Amino acid sequence: MSTHISKLKAGTPRIWTTRRDEKKRRMEKVRSMLNGVILPTDHIVDAMEVLLVSGDRVALEGNNQKQASFLSQALSNVNPQVVNNLHMIMSSVSRPEHLDIFEKNIASKLDFSYAGPQSLRIAQMVEDQTLSIGSIHTYLELYGRMFVDLTPNIALVAADKADRQGNLYTGANTEETPTIIEATAFRDGIVIVQVNEIVDELPRVDVPASWIDVIVEADQPYQLEALFTRDPRHIKETHILMGMMAIRGIYERHQVQSLNHGIGFNTAAIELLLPTYGESLGLRGKICKNWVLNPHPTLIPAIESGWVESVHCFGGEVGMEKYTAARPDVFFTGHDGTIRSNRAMGQVAGQYAADMFIGASLQIDPDGNSSTVTSGRLSGFGGAPNMGSDARGRRHDTEAWLNMIKDQDPIVRGRKLVVQMVETFQSGDQPTFVDQLDAIQVGHDAGLPLAPVMIYGDDVTHVVTEEGIAYLYKAQNIEERRTALAAIAGVTPLGQRHDTDLNEKLRQDGLIAFPEDLEIRRTDAKRSLLAAKSIEELVEWSDGLYEPPSKFRSW
């Protein structure tokens, strides 16, 4: 070794295995509780009080549907005198005990993506300084940081089954499980998995045993919610009108073939209009071929009538297991028949591989910025900002992507279609179009350095309301964008300030389109156009393969 290098390396020799040594030290303390990797169910709290150390970063699985509910409940029961000041990393704050741990002083800091069911409570806890927020992330952003500066010391995740060696079967609801485990296991963190059942042989291996440290059979199956099921009975004629406009004025016009749908009744209406209204326009085979979304039951008629070539899923959906298993040409399935969902790769596909994202929001400002964070509700935004942003690193072209080009410059790029589809008023007569997003004040009150905007206005290409479509991507400047948006804002304050004398010029310039411009009669927007008008009819379309949860059964 040269003298120069020797001088630079002088001093106390560094130990390069501190994380590995610490993991070994903790695991030795629970070795007597384990049979291999299997921990008795009633020992979980005791084991947590040994394996968790105050100040640890803890990744707790809790996405939109699937919750590591046994482990989250156990965590809320540890002694805060033994384990405290945890830094929680959670994609979704969904269960009461997710916040109980902060009130009990077990945890103090939270990095998360979405908190819909707990959004009111989390806002109050931030105000009361019971909880501090690191950042509100998109799903993909949070997963990414687990491999950079938020690597977990402990992962608490859920799987369907494990064998006695520790291999995991996650089934249709794989979701974010492998991502969290990989980020933890390969930097010498401890992976604890709750399973519904320990078996001798698995249907398939989704996560290998060498990544797993502790397996515990839960006293009841992990929580799983049917969050992506929309009963067609609740689809209104307004949703149908907006769906017809979207199909004619966006999907057909731009030849959208790969896409992500949100989970509202607006997009459910579109899915159910494809086999009827879409068929009448001769669009089968031309639009809506490749999808990135959970297995929506309302997509069944479009699948059965030959519209859909492929669906990659973020997660599963309760009741759709037999249907997805019976349609392997459409869904990504394993040899065991169940779909292989992957929330992280779904987010990547939605951001980079899809031509279009179409979703909704609770508020939109005059510049097109939108957020689901409203006064008193700190909900976060999940994956919408991933899907609802233009991926500037994209290089492959499609007709829809190229269709967004406005300039003639020799070096030019296409653009993802980002569509906001909203009624002008929310429930309770709250206007969707507001002068300023509540998110600005909420972010200020929560001490966030940035307002929690879901989708920035400069990413939005189209806005659809019951009044018409604003083609924002065509605007030459911010004033044109604002004028086009106001023209379809109805009788909201924004819409009432709009000079309707400008509408004819906006229509001629292609900045807005009303139903009549799209050859749509408002009176044609009837429920009779829906391919299925009830959950029962969706079951019929599926040849009985779809088995909806009891709360959706009306027969």
XYZ file of C-alpha atoms in Angstrom:
555
model
C 0.000 0.000 0.000
C 1.368 3.420 -0.922
C 2.309 5.935 1.763
C -0.380 8.307 0.444
C -3.157 5.750 0.876
C -1.779 4.626 4.240
C -2.015 8.181 5.574
C -5.621 8.529 4.306
C -6.582 5.230 5.974
C -4.811 6.015 9.239
C -6.789 5.895 12.466
C -9.020 3.328 14.097
C -9.927 0.574 11.597
C -13.574 0.814 10.594
C -15.974 -2.043 11.280
C -18.028 -2.722 8.130
C -20.602 -5.125 9.589
C -22.325 -3.052 12.276
C -25.824 -3.590 10.856
C -25.249 -7.310 10.411
C -23.786 -7.629 13.884
C -26.707 -5.742 15.409
C -29.205 -7.989 13.629
C -27.398 -11.072 14.891
C -27.419 -9.678 18.438
C -31.181 -9.059 18.358
C -32.018 -12.397 16.744
C -30.017 -14.275 19.354
C -32.274 -12.788 22.046
C -35.391 -14.385 20.482
C -33.768 -17.646 19.422
C -35.304 -19.542 22.347
C -38.800 -18.423 21.268
C -38.411 -19.702 17.697
C -38.819 -23.104 16.117
C -36.643 -22.470 13.097
C -38.161 -19.211 11.858
C -41.622 -19.875 13.308
C -42.752 -17.888 16.337
C -45.744 -19.000 18.439
C -48.694 -16.689 17.930
C -48.965 -15.668 21.576
C -45.291 -14.641 21.725
C -45.501 -11.841 19.175
C -45.568 -8.888 21.584
C -42.710 -10.322 23.662
C -40.670 -10.861 20.494
C -41.344 -7.338 19.271
C -40.137 -5.858 22.544
C -36.836 -7.662 21.978
C -36.431 -7.214 18.229
C -37.458 -3.548 18.065
C -35.199 -0.882 19.515
C -36.287 2.670 20.278
C -35.605 4.942 17.339
C -35.853 2.149 14.746
C -37.255 2.800 11.296
C -40.172 0.379 10.959
C -41.897 -0.386 7.644
C -45.444 -1.570 8.387
C -47.341 -3.020 5.456
C -50.698 -1.396 5.035
C -51.580 -0.574 1.466
C -54.993 0.243 0.027
C -56.473 -3.201 0.566
C -54.125 -5.547 2.390
C -53.159 -4.806 5.980
C -50.637 -6.542 8.245
C -53.393 -6.199 10.820
C -52.171 -8.806 13.335
C -48.721 -7.215 13.465
C -50.036 -3.657 13.638
C -52.252 -4.620 16.568
C -49.324 -6.336 18.276
C -47.148 -3.264 17.766
C -49.764 -1.109 19.480
C -49.531 -3.399 22.513
C -45.782 -3.195 23.143
C -44.630 -1.432 26.278
C -43.753 2.204 25.392
C -41.245 2.174 28.244
C -39.378 -0.530 26.315
C -39.993 0.504 22.689
C -40.586 4.134 21.760
C -39.707 6.926 19.352
C -40.167 4.663 16.326
C -40.009 6.188 12.859
C -42.869 4.574 10.923
C -42.762 4.083 7.144
C -46.223 3.239 5.819
C -47.738 3.483 2.379
C -51.260 3.677 3.805
C -52.411 4.754 7.265
C -55.691 2.875 7.343
C -56.362 1.280 10.728
C -56.963 2.916 14.139
C -53.891 1.316 15.722
C -51.726 2.869 12.995
C -52.263 6.114 14.867
C -52.758 4.617 18.340
C -49.031 3.878 18.415
C -48.339 7.614 18.249
C -50.798 8.444 21.003
C -49.169 5.746 23.150
C -45.707 7.240 22.461
C -44.522 4.047 20.797
C -43.872 5.973 17.575
C -43.174 9.636 16.952
C -42.449 10.215 13.249
C -44.315 9.153 10.125
C -43.433 8.974 6.438
C -46.467 7.870 4.434
C -48.363 8.051 1.148
C -52.076 7.847 1.888
C -54.335 8.147 4.924
C -57.866 8.186 3.546
C -59.723 6.384 6.371
C -57.661 8.171 9.015
C -57.266 11.557 7.291
C -59.317 13.550 9.811
C -57.583 12.001 12.807
C -54.089 12.392 11.396
C -54.708 16.080 10.686
C -55.787 16.610 14.284
C -52.798 14.682 15.649
C -50.406 16.799 13.602
C -52.086 19.930 14.936
C -51.808 18.556 18.487
C -48.136 17.691 17.855
C -48.784 14.063 18.775
C -47.208 13.046 15.490
C -44.597 14.595 13.215
C -44.575 14.048 9.476
C -41.376 13.487 7.568
C -42.955 13.728 4.110
C -46.117 12.779 2.256
C -45.000 10.628 -0.671
C -46.326 8.955 -3.740
C -46.185 5.163 -3.418
C -43.269 4.834 -5.814
C -41.374 7.626 -4.100
C -41.763 5.956 -0.695
C -40.657 2.564 -2.020
C -37.691 4.223 -3.699
C -36.583 5.926 -0.500
C -36.615 2.569 1.304
C -33.614 1.712 -0.888
C -31.878 5.032 -0.275
C -32.329 7.022 2.937
C -35.355 5.359 4.594
C -34.089 1.779 4.722
C -36.083 -0.039 7.435
C -34.497 -1.663 10.465
C -37.659 -3.749 10.830
C -40.274 -4.844 8.273
C -43.733 -5.981 9.404
C -45.546 -7.558 6.454
C -48.317 -10.036 5.608
C -48.580 -13.107 3.379
C -51.163 -15.776 2.689
C -49.080 -18.816 3.543
C -45.603 -19.890 4.593
C -43.950 -23.267 4.598
C -41.878 -24.463 7.530
C -38.637 -23.330 5.922
C -39.921 -19.764 5.682
C -40.815 -19.450 1.995
C -43.815 -17.196 1.402
C -46.879 -17.427 -0.818
C -48.554 -14.038 -1.222
C -51.168 -15.093 -3.777
C -53.289 -12.534 -5.605
C -52.487 -9.824 -3.062
C -48.719 -9.709 -3.360
C -48.870 -5.901 -3.648
C -45.914 -4.211 -1.878
C -44.737 -7.180 0.202
C -41.616 -8.141 -1.815
C -40.504 -4.506 -2.144
C -40.571 -3.864 1.600
C -38.913 -7.195 2.350
C -36.115 -6.689 -0.174
C -35.293 -3.195 1.057
C -35.067 -4.519 4.612
C -33.474 -7.937 4.155
C -30.597 -6.869 1.954
C -29.351 -4.220 4.339
C -29.478 -6.506 7.349
C -32.830 -5.487 8.713
C -35.213 -7.913 10.407
C -38.235 -9.189 8.452
C -41.254 -10.343 10.464
C -44.153 -11.852 8.531
C -47.666 -12.659 9.638
C -49.298 -15.436 7.636
C -52.794 -16.831 7.537
C -51.542 -20.397 7.474
C -48.354 -22.458 7.799
C -48.360 -25.391 5.366
C -46.060 -28.172 4.214
C -46.137 -27.183 0.534
C -46.890 -23.825 -1.107
C -48.810 -23.267 -4.353
C -45.832 -21.173 -5.509
C -42.942 -19.344 -3.860
C -43.346 -15.574 -4.053
C -40.602 -14.633 -1.564
C -37.740 -17.023 -0.680
C -37.069 -18.147 2.870
C -33.565 -16.679 2.894
C -35.121 -13.186 2.974
C -37.254 -13.933 6.057
C -36.336 -13.922 9.757
C -39.555 -14.530 11.718
C -42.908 -16.027 10.702
C -45.959 -15.966 12.935
C -49.337 -17.497 12.189
C -51.923 -14.796 12.890
C -54.951 -15.465 15.050
C -57.142 -14.311 12.136
C -56.544 -13.614 8.420
C -55.034 -10.282 7.504
C -57.495 -7.496 6.757
C -58.443 -7.313 3.083
C -60.903 -4.755 1.745
C -62.812 -4.600 -1.538
C -61.799 -1.040 -2.316
C -61.967 -1.183 -6.101
C -65.523 -2.447 -6.459
C -68.114 0.059 -7.696
C -71.749 -1.025 -7.759
C -73.240 -0.028 -11.138
C -76.524 0.771 -9.374
C -74.895 3.967 -8.114
C -73.725 5.199 -11.515
C -75.713 8.338 -12.353
C -76.680 9.752 -15.729
C -74.176 12.560 -15.094
C -71.408 9.941 -14.852
C -72.638 8.385 -18.086
C -72.656 11.718 -19.915
C -69.119 12.453 -18.754
C -68.066 8.933 -19.747
C -69.468 9.378 -23.237
C -67.626 12.674 -23.610
C -64.370 11.118 -22.420
C -64.649 8.192 -24.847
C -65.534 10.400 -27.821
C -63.522 13.489 -27.025
C -60.356 11.923 -25.559
C -60.046 8.164 -25.980
C -61.144 8.135 -29.629
C -59.579 11.465 -30.579
C -56.138 10.524 -29.254
C -56.326 6.750 -29.876
C -55.535 5.869 -26.249
C -54.544 2.213 -26.001
C -52.683 1.905 -22.682
C -54.138 3.515 -19.591
C -54.830 3.646 -15.875
C -58.301 4.328 -14.481
C -59.093 5.786 -11.091
C -61.669 4.074 -8.900
C -64.604 6.477 -9.049
C -68.039 6.013 -10.565
C -66.994 8.230 -13.490
C -64.388 5.765 -14.717
C -66.586 2.785 -13.791
C -69.138 4.260 -16.184
C -66.524 4.400 -18.951
C -65.640 0.739 -18.401
C -69.301 -0.214 -18.699
C -69.852 2.001 -21.759
C -67.103 0.401 -23.845
C -69.146 -2.668 -24.906
C -72.157 -0.473 -25.797
C -71.407 3.140 -26.674
C -67.789 2.389 -27.568
C -68.916 -0.490 -29.788
C -71.380 1.787 -31.573
C -68.452 4.053 -32.481
C -66.464 1.129 -33.893
C -63.651 1.601 -31.377
C -63.024 -1.988 -30.271
C -59.440 -2.883 -31.095
C -58.510 0.790 -31.446
C -58.583 2.020 -27.831
C -58.330 0.688 -24.257
C -56.334 -2.457 -24.991
C -53.680 -2.523 -22.258
C -54.555 -1.585 -18.682
C -52.705 -0.921 -15.437
C -55.234 -1.175 -12.606
C -56.654 -3.490 -9.972
C -59.088 -6.100 -11.323
C -62.156 -3.845 -11.325
C -65.367 -5.885 -11.507
C -66.813 -3.183 -13.794
C -64.146 -4.092 -16.356
C -65.576 -7.623 -16.730
C -67.997 -6.801 -19.614
C -65.203 -5.100 -21.598
C -62.971 -8.128 -21.053
C -65.689 -10.586 -21.998
C -66.616 -8.658 -25.157
C -63.037 -8.584 -26.445
C -61.903 -5.054 -25.665
C -59.100 -5.850 -23.232
C -55.812 -7.513 -24.173
C -53.961 -7.228 -20.857
C -54.351 -6.036 -17.273
C -51.445 -5.633 -14.859
C -52.616 -5.206 -11.276
C -51.313 -3.207 -8.315
C -53.173 -5.633 -6.048
C -56.085 -8.032 -6.100
C -59.759 -7.431 -5.418
C -61.963 -9.459 -3.092
C -64.227 -11.747 -5.087
C -62.268 -11.548 -8.337
C -59.902 -14.435 -7.576
C -61.685 -17.125 -9.621
C -62.331 -14.758 -12.497
C -58.713 -13.624 -12.856
C -57.531 -17.237 -12.554
C -59.837 -18.206 -15.431
C -58.544 -15.436 -17.736
C -54.744 -15.974 -17.881
C -54.559 -14.492 -21.380
C -55.566 -11.145 -19.852
C -54.118 -11.129 -16.319
C -50.565 -11.811 -15.124
C -50.956 -15.139 -13.350
C -48.731 -17.793 -11.833
C -48.817 -21.505 -12.572
C -51.041 -21.875 -9.509
C -53.691 -19.754 -11.247
C -53.673 -16.664 -9.048
C -52.634 -13.253 -10.295
C -49.252 -11.866 -9.390
C -49.895 -8.282 -8.408
C -47.042 -5.867 -7.789
C -47.738 -2.383 -6.505
C -44.249 -1.017 -7.154
C -44.042 -2.289 -10.734
C -47.652 -1.209 -11.297
C -46.664 2.315 -10.350
C -43.704 2.157 -12.742
C -45.958 0.875 -15.523
C -48.551 3.559 -14.797
C -45.939 6.289 -14.863
C -43.861 5.227 -17.870
C -45.715 2.640 -19.955
C -49.278 4.016 -19.984
C -50.495 6.617 -22.475
C -53.096 8.051 -20.128
C -54.160 8.485 -16.528
C -57.728 9.495 -15.791
C -58.856 10.174 -12.251
C -60.707 12.575 -10.024
C -59.996 15.090 -7.298
C -61.801 16.974 -4.556
C -60.521 20.425 -5.493
C -59.063 22.072 -8.596
C -57.777 25.641 -8.686
C -57.888 28.054 -11.676
C -54.459 26.856 -12.858
C -55.511 23.194 -12.825
C -53.616 22.206 -9.676
C -55.584 19.600 -7.744
C -55.588 17.866 -4.387
C -57.604 15.466 -2.262
C -56.220 17.199 0.841
C -58.968 19.508 2.046
C -59.596 21.524 5.201
C -59.138 19.270 8.236
C -58.240 16.214 6.129
C -54.635 15.183 5.576
C -55.311 12.288 3.234
C -52.161 12.140 1.141
C -52.438 10.957 -2.439
C -51.158 7.405 -2.925
C -50.173 6.667 -6.499
C -52.077 9.400 -8.350
C -49.029 11.699 -8.696
C -47.059 8.828 -10.279
C -49.754 8.086 -12.832
C -50.827 11.726 -13.096
C -47.499 13.208 -14.119
C -45.678 13.373 -17.399
C -42.697 11.017 -17.219
C -40.066 13.158 -18.883
C -37.685 10.220 -19.086
C -40.026 8.348 -21.438
C -38.573 7.663 -24.884
C -40.896 5.120 -26.564
C -43.608 6.592 -28.742
C -47.266 5.769 -29.263
C -49.925 7.553 -31.273
C -51.557 8.999 -28.151
C -48.228 10.240 -26.747
C -47.217 11.838 -30.048
C -50.686 13.370 -30.366
C -49.847 15.786 -27.556
C -47.076 17.460 -29.600
C -47.865 21.090 -30.412
C -44.540 22.421 -31.690
C -42.730 21.885 -34.993
C -39.251 22.026 -33.471
C -36.945 19.233 -34.782
C -36.227 18.174 -31.193
C -39.602 17.627 -29.600
C -41.174 15.090 -27.301
C -44.625 13.654 -26.746
C -46.572 13.761 -23.535
C -48.737 11.565 -21.349
C -52.433 12.382 -21.260
C -53.341 13.350 -17.699
C -57.097 13.730 -17.338
C -59.091 15.035 -14.407
C -62.737 13.954 -14.551
C -64.894 15.727 -11.980
C -68.375 17.011 -11.393
C -68.408 20.751 -10.827
C -69.777 20.252 -7.294
C -68.911 17.616 -4.715
C -71.418 16.204 -2.241
C -72.754 18.790 0.155
C -72.740 21.413 -2.612
C -69.026 22.023 -2.191
C -67.570 23.424 -5.431
C -64.797 21.373 -7.003
C -63.325 24.476 -8.615
C -61.904 26.806 -5.980
C -59.800 29.954 -6.037
C -57.184 28.403 -3.761
C -56.623 24.799 -2.726
C -57.264 24.010 0.933
C -54.008 22.049 0.681
C -52.034 25.278 0.956
C -53.388 26.108 4.415
C -53.371 22.461 5.534
C -49.717 22.156 4.538
C -48.891 25.377 6.378
C -50.689 24.226 9.535
C -48.898 20.861 9.396
C -45.526 22.540 9.062
C -44.895 20.997 5.639
C -42.367 22.803 3.448
C -44.563 22.205 0.372
C -48.326 22.346 -0.070
C -49.631 18.767 -0.526
C -50.716 19.137 -4.154
C -51.789 15.839 -5.727
C -51.382 16.676 -9.433
C -49.765 19.895 -10.597
C -51.669 21.888 -13.175
C -48.871 21.912 -15.727
C -49.138 18.108 -15.947
C -52.894 18.141 -16.638
C -53.780 17.851 -20.324
C -57.588 17.533 -20.127
C -60.356 18.270 -17.629
C -63.809 16.739 -18.060
C -66.942 17.950 -16.264
C -70.648 17.510 -16.954
C -70.381 20.783 -18.910
C -67.688 19.702 -21.367
C -63.984 19.078 -21.936
C -61.130 21.559 -21.588
C -58.165 20.659 -23.804
C -55.575 22.344 -21.633
C -52.593 20.952 -23.533
C -53.564 23.172 -26.479
C -53.374 26.405 -24.497
C -50.649 28.802 -25.641
C -50.263 30.432 -22.232
C -51.547 30.363 -18.656
C -54.393 32.776 -19.414
C -55.763 30.499 -22.129
C -55.564 27.549 -19.727
C -57.472 29.439 -17.071
C -60.123 30.585 -19.545
C -60.648 27.084 -20.942
C -60.947 25.617 -17.445
C -63.414 28.312 -16.338
C -65.553 27.612 -19.417
C -66.402 24.113 -18.133
C -66.561 24.986 -14.418
C -70.348 25.367 -14.400
C -71.935 27.590 -11.778
C -69.003 27.415 -9.387
C -67.526 30.824 -8.515
C -64.818 30.202 -11.129
C -67.392 29.385 -13.774
C -69.644 32.316 -12.922
C -66.777 34.749 -13.495
C -66.221 33.356 -16.982
C -67.250 35.460 -19.971
C -69.414 33.086 -22.020
C -68.952 35.306 -25.077
C -65.488 33.736 -25.336
C -66.864 30.221 -25.722
C -67.332 30.263 -29.473
C -63.693 31.225 -30.065
C -62.552 28.607 -27.513
C -64.564 25.968 -29.381
C -63.171 27.011 -32.760
C -59.623 26.888 -31.397
C -60.224 23.406 -29.984
C -59.640 24.519 -26.405
C -63.042 23.321 -25.219
C -65.750 20.992 -26.460
C -69.334 20.731 -25.289
C -71.378 17.524 -25.728
C -72.967 18.778 -28.954
C -69.496 19.419 -30.403
C -68.810 15.708 -29.868
C -72.147 14.684 -31.438
C -73.483 13.657 -28.047
C -77.030 14.429 -26.994
C -77.378 14.891 -23.274
C -80.689 13.037 -23.387
C -78.879 9.927 -24.665
C -76.914 9.592 -21.420
C -79.162 6.939 -19.884
C -78.447 3.992 -17.603
C -79.713 1.744 -20.380
C -76.328 2.301 -22.059
C -74.446 0.500 -19.275
C -73.356 -3.031 -20.185
C -74.188 -4.049 -16.598
C -76.519 -2.135 -14.316
C -75.935 -4.082 -11.108
C -73.448 -6.326 -9.347
C -75.729 -9.256 -10.200
C -75.313 -8.541 -13.906
C -71.536 -8.384 -13.484
C -71.709 -11.880 -11.994
C -73.708 -13.001 -15.043
C -71.145 -11.482 -17.411
C -68.420 -13.442 -15.574
C -70.269 -16.757 -15.953
C -70.524 -16.913 -12.168
C -66.770 -16.617 -11.602
C -67.025 -13.248 -9.873
C -67.998 -13.773 -6.236
C -68.767 -10.327 -4.766
C -68.561 -9.747 -1.015
C -71.886 -10.026 0.772
C -72.203 -6.266 1.246
C -72.519 -5.868 -2.519
C -75.165 -8.562 -2.943
C -78.699 -7.310 -3.477
C -80.290 -10.567 -4.615
